[in-house]
Short mmCIF file of N, CA, C and O in Angstrom, two decimals:
data_model
loop_
_atom_site.label_atom_id
_atom_site.label_comp_id
_atom_site.label_asym_id
_atom_site.label_seq_id
_atom_site.Cartn_x
_atom_site.Cartn_y
_atom_site.Cartn_z
N MET A 1 -281.12 -5.00 -235.84
CA MET A 1 -281.20 -5.99 -234.78
C MET A 1 -281.83 -7.29 -235.28
O MET A 1 -281.32 -8.36 -235.01
N ALA A 2 -282.95 -7.18 -235.99
CA ALA A 2 -283.62 -8.38 -236.50
C ALA A 2 -282.75 -9.09 -237.53
O ALA A 2 -282.76 -10.32 -237.61
N GLY A 3 -282.01 -8.32 -238.32
CA GLY A 3 -281.11 -8.92 -239.30
C GLY A 3 -280.01 -9.73 -238.64
O GLY A 3 -279.61 -10.79 -239.14
N ALA A 4 -279.52 -9.24 -237.50
CA ALA A 4 -278.49 -9.97 -236.77
C ALA A 4 -279.05 -11.27 -236.20
O ALA A 4 -278.35 -12.29 -236.16
N LEU A 5 -280.31 -11.24 -235.77
CA LEU A 5 -280.93 -12.47 -235.27
C LEU A 5 -281.10 -13.50 -236.38
O LEU A 5 -280.90 -14.69 -236.16
N ARG A 6 -281.49 -13.04 -237.56
CA ARG A 6 -281.63 -13.96 -238.68
C ARG A 6 -280.27 -14.54 -239.07
O ARG A 6 -280.16 -15.73 -239.37
N ALA A 7 -279.25 -13.69 -239.05
CA ALA A 7 -277.90 -14.18 -239.36
C ALA A 7 -277.44 -15.19 -238.32
O ALA A 7 -276.83 -16.21 -238.66
N ALA A 8 -277.75 -14.94 -237.05
CA ALA A 8 -277.40 -15.89 -235.99
C ALA A 8 -278.15 -17.21 -236.17
O ALA A 8 -277.59 -18.29 -235.94
N GLY A 9 -279.39 -17.14 -236.61
CA GLY A 9 -280.16 -18.35 -236.89
C GLY A 9 -279.56 -19.14 -238.04
O GLY A 9 -279.51 -20.37 -237.99
N VAL A 10 -279.10 -18.44 -239.07
CA VAL A 10 -278.46 -19.11 -240.21
C VAL A 10 -277.16 -19.76 -239.76
O VAL A 10 -276.85 -20.89 -240.17
N ILE A 11 -276.40 -19.08 -238.92
CA ILE A 11 -275.16 -19.66 -238.41
C ILE A 11 -275.45 -20.92 -237.60
O ILE A 11 -274.79 -21.95 -237.77
N ALA A 12 -276.45 -20.87 -236.74
CA ALA A 12 -276.82 -22.03 -235.92
C ALA A 12 -277.31 -23.19 -236.78
O ALA A 12 -276.93 -24.34 -236.56
N ALA A 13 -278.15 -22.89 -237.78
CA ALA A 13 -278.65 -23.95 -238.66
C ALA A 13 -277.51 -24.56 -239.48
O ALA A 13 -277.49 -25.78 -239.71
N GLY A 14 -276.58 -23.74 -239.92
CA GLY A 14 -275.42 -24.25 -240.64
C GLY A 14 -274.56 -25.15 -239.76
O GLY A 14 -274.05 -26.18 -240.21
N PHE A 15 -274.42 -24.77 -238.49
CA PHE A 15 -273.65 -25.60 -237.55
C PHE A 15 -274.33 -26.95 -237.34
O PHE A 15 -273.68 -28.00 -237.37
N VAL A 16 -275.64 -26.93 -237.14
CA VAL A 16 -276.38 -28.19 -236.96
C VAL A 16 -276.28 -29.05 -238.21
O VAL A 16 -276.13 -30.28 -238.14
N LEU A 17 -276.32 -28.43 -239.38
CA LEU A 17 -276.19 -29.16 -240.64
C LEU A 17 -274.83 -29.82 -240.74
O LEU A 17 -274.72 -30.99 -241.14
N ALA A 18 -273.78 -29.10 -240.38
CA ALA A 18 -272.43 -29.66 -240.43
C ALA A 18 -272.27 -30.81 -239.43
O ALA A 18 -271.66 -31.84 -239.75
N VAL A 19 -272.84 -30.66 -238.25
CA VAL A 19 -272.74 -31.72 -237.24
C VAL A 19 -273.55 -32.94 -237.67
O VAL A 19 -273.15 -34.08 -237.44
N ALA A 20 -274.68 -32.71 -238.34
CA ALA A 20 -275.52 -33.83 -238.79
C ALA A 20 -274.79 -34.72 -239.77
O ALA A 20 -275.07 -35.92 -239.86
N ALA A 21 -273.84 -34.17 -240.51
CA ALA A 21 -273.05 -34.99 -241.44
C ALA A 21 -272.17 -35.99 -240.71
O ALA A 21 -271.77 -37.00 -241.29
N LEU A 22 -271.88 -35.74 -239.45
CA LEU A 22 -271.04 -36.63 -238.67
C LEU A 22 -271.83 -37.70 -237.93
O LEU A 22 -271.25 -38.64 -237.38
N LEU A 23 -273.14 -37.56 -237.90
CA LEU A 23 -274.01 -38.50 -237.19
C LEU A 23 -274.38 -39.69 -238.08
O LEU A 23 -274.23 -39.63 -239.29
N PRO A 24 -274.90 -40.77 -237.49
CA PRO A 24 -275.33 -41.93 -238.30
C PRO A 24 -276.53 -41.58 -239.19
O PRO A 24 -277.51 -41.01 -238.72
N TRP A 25 -276.43 -41.92 -240.46
CA TRP A 25 -277.52 -41.68 -241.41
C TRP A 25 -278.29 -42.95 -241.73
O TRP A 25 -279.46 -42.91 -242.04
N ALA A 26 -277.63 -44.08 -241.70
CA ALA A 26 -278.28 -45.35 -242.03
C ALA A 26 -277.67 -46.42 -241.15
O ALA A 26 -276.54 -46.29 -240.67
N GLY A 27 -278.42 -47.45 -240.94
CA GLY A 27 -277.93 -48.54 -240.11
C GLY A 27 -278.54 -49.85 -240.54
O GLY A 27 -279.38 -49.92 -241.45
N LEU A 28 -278.13 -50.88 -239.88
CA LEU A 28 -278.62 -52.21 -240.14
C LEU A 28 -279.37 -52.68 -238.91
O LEU A 28 -278.82 -52.69 -237.81
N THR A 29 -280.63 -53.01 -239.07
CA THR A 29 -281.47 -53.45 -237.96
C THR A 29 -281.81 -54.92 -238.14
O THR A 29 -282.21 -55.34 -239.22
N ALA A 30 -281.65 -55.68 -237.08
CA ALA A 30 -282.00 -57.10 -237.10
C ALA A 30 -283.18 -57.31 -236.17
O ALA A 30 -283.17 -56.84 -235.04
N GLU A 31 -284.18 -58.01 -236.66
CA GLU A 31 -285.36 -58.33 -235.86
C GLU A 31 -285.39 -59.84 -235.62
O GLU A 31 -285.51 -60.62 -236.54
N PHE A 32 -285.27 -60.21 -234.35
CA PHE A 32 -285.35 -61.61 -233.94
C PHE A 32 -286.69 -61.82 -233.28
O PHE A 32 -286.83 -61.62 -232.08
N GLY A 33 -287.70 -62.19 -234.04
CA GLY A 33 -289.03 -62.36 -233.48
C GLY A 33 -289.57 -61.04 -232.97
O GLY A 33 -290.03 -60.21 -233.73
N VAL A 34 -289.48 -60.78 -231.67
CA VAL A 34 -289.99 -59.54 -231.08
C VAL A 34 -288.86 -58.62 -230.62
O VAL A 34 -289.10 -57.53 -230.13
N ILE A 35 -287.61 -59.05 -230.75
CA ILE A 35 -286.47 -58.25 -230.30
C ILE A 35 -285.81 -57.58 -231.50
O ILE A 35 -285.51 -58.24 -232.49
N ASP A 36 -285.57 -56.25 -231.39
CA ASP A 36 -284.86 -55.51 -232.44
C ASP A 36 -283.47 -55.16 -231.93
O ASP A 36 -283.29 -54.77 -230.79
N ALA A 37 -282.49 -55.28 -232.81
CA ALA A 37 -281.12 -54.91 -232.44
C ALA A 37 -280.50 -54.16 -233.60
O ALA A 37 -280.63 -54.56 -234.75
N SER A 38 -279.83 -53.06 -233.30
CA SER A 38 -279.12 -52.29 -234.31
C SER A 38 -277.69 -52.82 -234.38
O SER A 38 -277.00 -52.89 -233.37
N LEU A 39 -277.24 -53.17 -235.58
CA LEU A 39 -275.95 -53.83 -235.72
C LEU A 39 -274.85 -52.86 -236.17
O LEU A 39 -273.78 -52.84 -235.59
N THR A 40 -275.06 -52.13 -237.22
CA THR A 40 -274.03 -51.23 -237.74
C THR A 40 -274.66 -49.89 -238.09
O THR A 40 -275.87 -49.77 -238.19
N ALA A 41 -273.82 -48.90 -238.30
CA ALA A 41 -274.30 -47.58 -238.69
C ALA A 41 -273.37 -47.00 -239.74
O ALA A 41 -272.15 -47.20 -239.70
N VAL A 42 -273.97 -46.28 -240.69
CA VAL A 42 -273.22 -45.56 -241.71
C VAL A 42 -273.37 -44.08 -241.41
O VAL A 42 -274.48 -43.55 -241.41
N ARG A 43 -272.25 -43.42 -241.10
CA ARG A 43 -272.30 -41.98 -240.85
C ARG A 43 -272.40 -41.25 -242.18
O ARG A 43 -272.07 -41.79 -243.22
N GLY A 44 -272.84 -40.00 -242.12
CA GLY A 44 -272.97 -39.22 -243.34
C GLY A 44 -271.66 -39.08 -244.09
O GLY A 44 -271.62 -39.21 -245.31
N VAL A 45 -270.57 -38.83 -243.38
CA VAL A 45 -269.28 -38.62 -244.04
C VAL A 45 -268.65 -39.92 -244.53
O VAL A 45 -267.58 -39.89 -245.12
N ASP A 46 -269.31 -41.05 -244.32
CA ASP A 46 -268.83 -42.30 -244.88
C ASP A 46 -269.18 -42.43 -246.35
O ASP A 46 -268.65 -43.29 -247.05
N GLU A 47 -270.08 -41.59 -246.81
CA GLU A 47 -270.51 -41.58 -248.21
C GLU A 47 -270.32 -40.17 -248.77
O GLU A 47 -270.21 -39.20 -248.03
N GLY A 48 -270.34 -40.03 -250.09
CA GLY A 48 -270.15 -38.74 -250.75
C GLY A 48 -271.16 -37.67 -250.35
O GLY A 48 -270.76 -36.52 -250.11
N PRO A 49 -272.46 -37.98 -250.29
CA PRO A 49 -273.43 -36.94 -249.92
C PRO A 49 -273.18 -36.34 -248.54
O PRO A 49 -273.50 -35.18 -248.29
N GLY A 50 -272.60 -37.09 -247.63
CA GLY A 50 -272.30 -36.57 -246.30
C GLY A 50 -271.26 -35.46 -246.36
O GLY A 50 -271.35 -34.47 -245.63
N TRP A 51 -270.29 -35.59 -247.25
CA TRP A 51 -269.27 -34.54 -247.40
C TRP A 51 -269.89 -33.30 -248.02
O TRP A 51 -269.50 -32.17 -247.67
N VAL A 52 -270.85 -33.49 -248.91
CA VAL A 52 -271.55 -32.34 -249.49
C VAL A 52 -272.34 -31.61 -248.41
O VAL A 52 -272.32 -30.36 -248.35
N VAL A 53 -273.01 -32.35 -247.54
CA VAL A 53 -273.79 -31.73 -246.46
C VAL A 53 -272.85 -31.02 -245.48
O VAL A 53 -273.16 -29.91 -245.03
N LEU A 54 -271.72 -31.61 -245.18
CA LEU A 54 -270.75 -30.96 -244.30
C LEU A 54 -270.26 -29.64 -244.90
O LEU A 54 -270.22 -28.61 -244.23
N GLY A 55 -269.92 -29.67 -246.19
CA GLY A 55 -269.49 -28.44 -246.87
C GLY A 55 -270.59 -27.39 -246.93
O GLY A 55 -270.33 -26.19 -246.78
N ALA A 56 -271.82 -27.84 -247.15
CA ALA A 56 -272.94 -26.90 -247.20
C ALA A 56 -273.17 -26.26 -245.83
O ALA A 56 -273.48 -25.06 -245.75
N GLY A 57 -273.01 -27.02 -244.76
CA GLY A 57 -273.15 -26.46 -243.43
C GLY A 57 -272.09 -25.41 -243.13
O GLY A 57 -272.38 -24.35 -242.58
N ILE A 58 -270.86 -25.69 -243.53
CA ILE A 58 -269.77 -24.73 -243.32
C ILE A 58 -269.99 -23.48 -244.16
O ILE A 58 -269.80 -22.35 -243.69
N ALA A 59 -270.42 -23.67 -245.41
CA ALA A 59 -270.70 -22.52 -246.28
C ALA A 59 -271.83 -21.66 -245.71
O ALA A 59 -271.76 -20.42 -245.75
N ALA A 60 -272.86 -22.31 -245.17
CA ALA A 60 -273.97 -21.55 -244.58
C ALA A 60 -273.51 -20.77 -243.36
O ALA A 60 -273.93 -19.61 -243.17
N MET A 61 -272.66 -21.36 -242.55
CA MET A 61 -272.14 -20.63 -241.39
C MET A 61 -271.34 -19.40 -241.84
O MET A 61 -271.49 -18.32 -241.27
N LEU A 62 -270.52 -19.57 -242.86
CA LEU A 62 -269.73 -18.44 -243.36
C LEU A 62 -270.63 -17.35 -243.93
O LEU A 62 -270.38 -16.15 -243.70
N LEU A 63 -271.66 -17.75 -244.66
CA LEU A 63 -272.60 -16.75 -245.19
C LEU A 63 -273.35 -16.04 -244.07
O LEU A 63 -273.63 -14.84 -244.16
N GLY A 64 -273.67 -16.75 -243.02
CA GLY A 64 -274.32 -16.12 -241.87
C GLY A 64 -273.41 -15.11 -241.18
O GLY A 64 -273.86 -14.02 -240.80
N VAL A 65 -272.15 -15.45 -241.06
CA VAL A 65 -271.18 -14.51 -240.47
C VAL A 65 -271.03 -13.28 -241.35
O VAL A 65 -271.03 -12.14 -240.87
N LEU A 66 -270.91 -13.49 -242.66
CA LEU A 66 -270.82 -12.35 -243.58
C LEU A 66 -272.08 -11.50 -243.54
O LEU A 66 -272.02 -10.27 -243.63
N GLY A 67 -273.23 -12.15 -243.39
CA GLY A 67 -274.49 -11.41 -243.29
C GLY A 67 -274.57 -10.56 -242.05
O GLY A 67 -275.11 -9.46 -242.06
N ALA A 68 -274.02 -11.07 -240.96
CA ALA A 68 -274.03 -10.31 -239.71
C ALA A 68 -273.04 -9.16 -239.75
O ALA A 68 -273.29 -8.10 -239.18
N MET A 69 -271.92 -9.36 -240.43
CA MET A 69 -270.87 -8.35 -240.42
C MET A 69 -271.00 -7.33 -241.55
O MET A 69 -270.65 -6.17 -241.37
N ARG A 70 -271.47 -7.77 -242.70
CA ARG A 70 -271.44 -6.90 -243.87
C ARG A 70 -272.83 -6.51 -244.38
O ARG A 70 -273.24 -5.39 -244.22
N ASN A 71 -273.49 -7.46 -245.01
CA ASN A 71 -274.72 -7.14 -245.73
C ASN A 71 -275.74 -8.27 -245.53
O ASN A 71 -275.37 -9.45 -245.55
N TRP A 72 -277.01 -7.92 -245.40
CA TRP A 72 -278.07 -8.90 -245.19
C TRP A 72 -278.21 -9.86 -246.37
O TRP A 72 -278.70 -10.97 -246.22
N LEU A 73 -277.74 -9.47 -247.55
CA LEU A 73 -277.87 -10.33 -248.73
C LEU A 73 -277.09 -11.63 -248.57
O LEU A 73 -277.53 -12.68 -249.05
N PHE A 74 -275.97 -11.59 -247.86
CA PHE A 74 -275.21 -12.82 -247.62
C PHE A 74 -276.02 -13.81 -246.79
O PHE A 74 -275.97 -15.01 -247.04
N THR A 75 -276.79 -13.31 -245.85
CA THR A 75 -277.66 -14.18 -245.05
C THR A 75 -278.69 -14.84 -245.94
O THR A 75 -278.97 -16.03 -245.82
N GLY A 76 -279.26 -14.08 -246.86
CA GLY A 76 -280.24 -14.64 -247.78
C GLY A 76 -279.65 -15.65 -248.74
O GLY A 76 -280.32 -16.61 -249.15
N LEU A 77 -278.40 -15.48 -249.11
CA LEU A 77 -277.74 -16.42 -250.03
C LEU A 77 -277.50 -17.78 -249.40
O LEU A 77 -277.18 -18.74 -250.09
N ALA A 78 -277.69 -17.88 -248.09
CA ALA A 78 -277.52 -19.16 -247.41
C ALA A 78 -278.59 -20.17 -247.83
O ALA A 78 -278.48 -21.35 -247.50
N ILE A 79 -279.58 -19.72 -248.58
CA ILE A 79 -280.57 -20.67 -249.10
C ILE A 79 -279.93 -21.65 -250.08
O ILE A 79 -280.37 -22.79 -250.19
N LEU A 80 -278.89 -21.22 -250.76
CA LEU A 80 -278.23 -22.10 -251.73
C LEU A 80 -277.57 -23.31 -251.08
O LEU A 80 -277.81 -24.44 -251.52
N PRO A 81 -276.74 -23.14 -250.03
CA PRO A 81 -276.22 -24.34 -249.38
C PRO A 81 -277.31 -25.21 -248.75
O PRO A 81 -277.18 -26.43 -248.71
N GLY A 82 -278.39 -24.59 -248.29
CA GLY A 82 -279.50 -25.36 -247.74
C GLY A 82 -280.14 -26.25 -248.80
O GLY A 82 -280.47 -27.41 -248.55
N ALA A 83 -280.31 -25.70 -250.00
CA ALA A 83 -280.89 -26.49 -251.10
C ALA A 83 -279.94 -27.59 -251.54
O ALA A 83 -280.37 -28.72 -251.83
N VAL A 84 -278.66 -27.30 -251.60
CA VAL A 84 -277.67 -28.30 -251.99
C VAL A 84 -277.66 -29.45 -250.96
O VAL A 84 -277.59 -30.62 -251.33
N ALA A 85 -277.73 -29.10 -249.69
CA ALA A 85 -277.75 -30.12 -248.64
C ALA A 85 -279.00 -31.00 -248.74
O ALA A 85 -278.92 -32.22 -248.62
N ALA A 86 -280.15 -30.38 -248.98
CA ALA A 86 -281.39 -31.16 -249.12
C ALA A 86 -281.30 -32.11 -250.32
O ALA A 86 -281.74 -33.27 -250.25
N PHE A 87 -280.71 -31.64 -251.41
CA PHE A 87 -280.53 -32.48 -252.59
C PHE A 87 -279.58 -33.64 -252.28
O PHE A 87 -279.84 -34.79 -252.68
N ALA A 88 -278.49 -33.38 -251.58
CA ALA A 88 -277.54 -34.44 -251.23
C ALA A 88 -278.19 -35.47 -250.30
O ALA A 88 -277.94 -36.67 -250.44
N LEU A 89 -279.01 -35.00 -249.37
CA LEU A 89 -279.72 -35.93 -248.49
C LEU A 89 -280.68 -36.82 -249.28
O LEU A 89 -280.80 -38.01 -249.00
N ALA A 90 -281.35 -36.24 -250.26
CA ALA A 90 -282.25 -37.03 -251.10
C ALA A 90 -281.47 -38.04 -251.94
O ALA A 90 -281.91 -39.18 -252.12
N MET A 91 -280.31 -37.65 -252.43
CA MET A 91 -279.49 -38.56 -253.23
C MET A 91 -278.96 -39.72 -252.40
O MET A 91 -278.77 -40.82 -252.90
N PHE A 92 -278.73 -39.49 -251.12
CA PHE A 92 -278.29 -40.57 -250.25
C PHE A 92 -279.35 -41.67 -250.19
O PHE A 92 -279.02 -42.85 -250.22
N LEU A 93 -280.61 -41.29 -250.11
CA LEU A 93 -281.68 -42.29 -250.07
C LEU A 93 -282.05 -42.83 -251.44
O LEU A 93 -282.61 -43.91 -251.55
N ALA A 94 -281.75 -42.08 -252.49
CA ALA A 94 -282.15 -42.48 -253.83
C ALA A 94 -281.23 -43.55 -254.42
O ALA A 94 -281.53 -44.09 -255.48
N ASP A 95 -280.14 -43.87 -253.77
CA ASP A 95 -279.21 -44.87 -254.28
C ASP A 95 -279.31 -46.14 -253.43
O ASP A 95 -278.43 -46.42 -252.62
N PRO A 96 -280.38 -46.91 -253.62
CA PRO A 96 -280.59 -48.06 -252.75
C PRO A 96 -279.70 -49.26 -253.07
O PRO A 96 -279.58 -50.16 -252.27
N ARG A 97 -279.09 -49.27 -254.23
CA ARG A 97 -278.33 -50.46 -254.61
C ARG A 97 -277.18 -50.75 -253.66
O ARG A 97 -276.80 -51.89 -253.47
N ASP A 98 -276.63 -49.72 -253.05
CA ASP A 98 -275.49 -49.93 -252.17
C ASP A 98 -275.90 -50.59 -250.85
O ASP A 98 -275.36 -51.62 -250.48
N LEU A 99 -276.86 -50.00 -250.15
CA LEU A 99 -277.24 -50.54 -248.84
C LEU A 99 -278.22 -51.70 -248.93
O LEU A 99 -278.00 -52.74 -248.33
N VAL A 100 -279.27 -51.53 -249.69
CA VAL A 100 -280.35 -52.53 -249.68
C VAL A 100 -279.90 -53.85 -250.27
O VAL A 100 -280.18 -54.91 -249.72
N SER A 101 -279.18 -53.81 -251.39
CA SER A 101 -278.84 -55.06 -252.06
C SER A 101 -277.92 -55.94 -251.23
O SER A 101 -277.99 -57.16 -251.31
N ARG A 102 -277.07 -55.35 -250.42
CA ARG A 102 -276.17 -56.19 -249.64
C ARG A 102 -276.61 -56.40 -248.21
O ARG A 102 -276.06 -57.26 -247.53
N LEU A 103 -277.59 -55.66 -247.73
CA LEU A 103 -277.93 -55.75 -246.32
C LEU A 103 -279.30 -56.34 -246.02
O LEU A 103 -279.56 -56.69 -244.88
N ASP A 104 -280.18 -56.45 -246.98
CA ASP A 104 -281.54 -56.90 -246.70
C ASP A 104 -281.66 -58.41 -246.92
O ASP A 104 -281.50 -58.89 -248.04
N PHE A 105 -281.92 -59.15 -245.86
CA PHE A 105 -282.20 -60.58 -245.98
C PHE A 105 -283.06 -61.02 -244.80
O PHE A 105 -283.16 -60.32 -243.80
N GLN A 106 -283.67 -62.16 -244.93
CA GLN A 106 -284.51 -62.67 -243.85
C GLN A 106 -284.58 -64.18 -243.88
O GLN A 106 -284.42 -64.80 -244.92
N VAL A 107 -284.80 -64.74 -242.71
CA VAL A 107 -285.11 -66.15 -242.53
C VAL A 107 -286.54 -66.16 -242.01
O VAL A 107 -286.82 -65.64 -240.93
N SER A 108 -287.43 -66.72 -242.78
CA SER A 108 -288.87 -66.62 -242.53
C SER A 108 -289.24 -66.99 -241.09
O SER A 108 -288.95 -68.09 -240.63
N GLY A 109 -289.90 -66.02 -240.41
CA GLY A 109 -290.39 -66.23 -239.06
C GLY A 109 -289.34 -66.19 -237.97
O GLY A 109 -289.67 -66.20 -236.80
N LEU A 110 -288.06 -66.15 -238.32
CA LEU A 110 -287.02 -66.20 -237.31
C LEU A 110 -286.17 -64.93 -237.28
O LEU A 110 -285.97 -64.34 -236.23
N LEU A 111 -285.71 -64.48 -238.43
CA LEU A 111 -284.76 -63.37 -238.47
C LEU A 111 -285.02 -62.53 -239.71
O LEU A 111 -285.24 -63.06 -240.80
N ARG A 112 -285.00 -61.22 -239.54
CA ARG A 112 -285.10 -60.29 -240.67
C ARG A 112 -284.08 -59.18 -240.43
O ARG A 112 -284.09 -58.54 -239.38
N VAL A 113 -283.23 -58.96 -241.41
CA VAL A 113 -282.22 -57.91 -241.33
C VAL A 113 -282.46 -56.95 -242.49
O VAL A 113 -282.60 -57.36 -243.64
N HIS A 114 -282.55 -55.64 -242.17
CA HIS A 114 -282.83 -54.64 -243.19
C HIS A 114 -282.19 -53.30 -242.83
O HIS A 114 -281.98 -53.01 -241.64
N PRO A 115 -281.89 -52.48 -243.85
CA PRO A 115 -281.33 -51.16 -243.56
C PRO A 115 -282.41 -50.20 -243.07
O PRO A 115 -283.57 -50.31 -243.45
N THR A 116 -282.02 -49.26 -242.22
CA THR A 116 -282.94 -48.25 -241.70
C THR A 116 -282.28 -46.88 -241.79
O THR A 116 -281.06 -46.76 -241.73
N VAL A 117 -283.11 -45.87 -241.94
CA VAL A 117 -282.64 -44.48 -241.91
C VAL A 117 -282.58 -44.06 -240.45
O VAL A 117 -283.52 -44.27 -239.69
N GLN A 118 -281.45 -43.46 -240.05
CA GLN A 118 -281.28 -43.12 -238.65
C GLN A 118 -281.34 -41.62 -238.41
O GLN A 118 -281.48 -40.83 -239.34
N TYR A 119 -281.23 -41.23 -237.16
CA TYR A 119 -281.51 -39.87 -236.71
C TYR A 119 -280.63 -38.80 -237.35
O TYR A 119 -281.05 -37.66 -237.51
N GLY A 120 -279.42 -39.11 -237.74
CA GLY A 120 -278.54 -38.11 -238.34
C GLY A 120 -279.07 -37.58 -239.66
O GLY A 120 -278.96 -36.39 -239.96
N TRP A 121 -279.68 -38.48 -240.44
CA TRP A 121 -280.25 -38.07 -241.72
C TRP A 121 -281.42 -37.12 -241.49
O TRP A 121 -281.54 -36.09 -242.16
N PHE A 122 -282.26 -37.44 -240.53
CA PHE A 122 -283.41 -36.59 -240.23
C PHE A 122 -282.96 -35.25 -239.65
O PHE A 122 -283.57 -34.21 -239.94
N ALA A 123 -281.91 -35.25 -238.83
CA ALA A 123 -281.38 -33.99 -238.30
C ALA A 123 -280.85 -33.12 -239.44
O ALA A 123 -281.05 -31.90 -239.44
N GLY A 124 -280.19 -33.72 -240.41
CA GLY A 124 -279.70 -32.97 -241.56
C GLY A 124 -280.84 -32.40 -242.39
O GLY A 124 -280.77 -31.24 -242.84
N LEU A 125 -281.89 -33.17 -242.58
CA LEU A 125 -283.03 -32.67 -243.33
C LEU A 125 -283.71 -31.52 -242.61
O LEU A 125 -284.04 -30.50 -243.22
N LEU A 126 -283.90 -31.66 -241.32
CA LEU A 126 -284.52 -30.59 -240.53
C LEU A 126 -283.65 -29.32 -240.56
O LEU A 126 -284.17 -28.22 -240.71
N ALA A 127 -282.35 -29.47 -240.44
CA ALA A 127 -281.45 -28.32 -240.46
C ALA A 127 -281.45 -27.64 -241.83
O ALA A 127 -281.42 -26.41 -241.92
N SER A 128 -281.51 -28.42 -242.91
CA SER A 128 -281.53 -27.81 -244.24
C SER A 128 -282.84 -27.06 -244.49
O SER A 128 -282.83 -25.99 -245.10
N VAL A 129 -283.94 -27.58 -243.99
CA VAL A 129 -285.22 -26.87 -244.12
C VAL A 129 -285.21 -25.60 -243.28
O VAL A 129 -285.65 -24.53 -243.73
N ALA A 130 -284.70 -25.69 -242.04
CA ALA A 130 -284.61 -24.50 -241.18
C ALA A 130 -283.71 -23.44 -241.80
O ALA A 130 -284.01 -22.25 -241.76
N LEU A 131 -282.62 -23.88 -242.40
CA LEU A 131 -281.70 -22.97 -243.07
C LEU A 131 -282.40 -22.25 -244.22
O LEU A 131 -282.27 -21.03 -244.38
N ALA A 132 -283.15 -22.98 -245.01
CA ALA A 132 -283.86 -22.37 -246.13
C ALA A 132 -284.92 -21.38 -245.65
O ALA A 132 -285.06 -20.29 -246.21
N VAL A 133 -285.64 -21.72 -244.60
CA VAL A 133 -286.67 -20.82 -244.07
C VAL A 133 -286.04 -19.54 -243.52
O VAL A 133 -286.52 -18.43 -243.78
N LEU A 134 -284.96 -19.67 -242.77
CA LEU A 134 -284.30 -18.49 -242.21
C LEU A 134 -283.70 -17.60 -243.30
O LEU A 134 -283.78 -16.37 -243.22
N ALA A 135 -283.12 -18.22 -244.32
CA ALA A 135 -282.55 -17.44 -245.42
C ALA A 135 -283.65 -16.72 -246.21
O ALA A 135 -283.48 -15.56 -246.59
N CYS A 136 -284.77 -17.40 -246.43
CA CYS A 136 -285.91 -16.74 -247.10
C CYS A 136 -286.44 -15.60 -246.28
O CYS A 136 -286.80 -14.55 -246.82
N ALA A 137 -286.51 -15.78 -244.96
CA ALA A 137 -286.98 -14.70 -244.09
C ALA A 137 -286.06 -13.50 -244.17
O ALA A 137 -286.53 -12.35 -244.17
N ALA A 138 -284.76 -13.74 -244.29
CA ALA A 138 -283.81 -12.63 -244.42
C ALA A 138 -284.01 -11.91 -245.74
O ALA A 138 -283.92 -10.68 -245.80
N LEU A 139 -284.29 -12.64 -246.80
CA LEU A 139 -284.49 -12.02 -248.12
C LEU A 139 -285.82 -11.26 -248.18
O LEU A 139 -285.88 -10.16 -248.69
N LEU A 140 -286.87 -11.88 -247.67
CA LEU A 140 -288.20 -11.25 -247.75
C LEU A 140 -288.33 -10.06 -246.83
O LEU A 140 -289.05 -9.11 -247.14
N ARG A 141 -287.69 -10.08 -245.71
CA ARG A 141 -287.80 -9.01 -244.74
C ARG A 141 -287.16 -7.72 -245.25
O ARG A 141 -287.57 -6.63 -244.90
N ARG A 142 -286.17 -7.83 -246.09
CA ARG A 142 -285.43 -6.67 -246.57
C ARG A 142 -286.03 -6.05 -247.83
O ARG A 142 -285.53 -5.09 -248.33
N ARG A 143 -287.05 -6.63 -248.36
CA ARG A 143 -287.67 -6.11 -249.60
C ARG A 143 -288.24 -4.77 -249.43
O ARG A 143 -288.75 -4.24 -248.60
#
């Protein structure tokens, strides 16, 4: 029974991870004195790391299903897609030349435009951490 709950948790975390790849990961924020306005958004699947996160979420869901149907070890193996997703999320932020170099500018005291990390990236990070914790719990519980 507990193994099925862990597998269901892995399936849910994998689903959230896959959906997070479709959400906005970065955007362009303009500050006009005291007013902030969001201008554009880059979804996860607009860049290569987003496709990796989407694939990792689907793989984690499949491993969760196999863990529920066959063997608890498949549930524990879901830690691998979770780690790959966390690495892809880090690589998205580690490549600043694409967003920062073309989007960051300011007019002193009047206007400042800069890229920001948005909620989809944080949802993906949270889902990848939850996936890793649930997969570890499945592995440690069966020892």
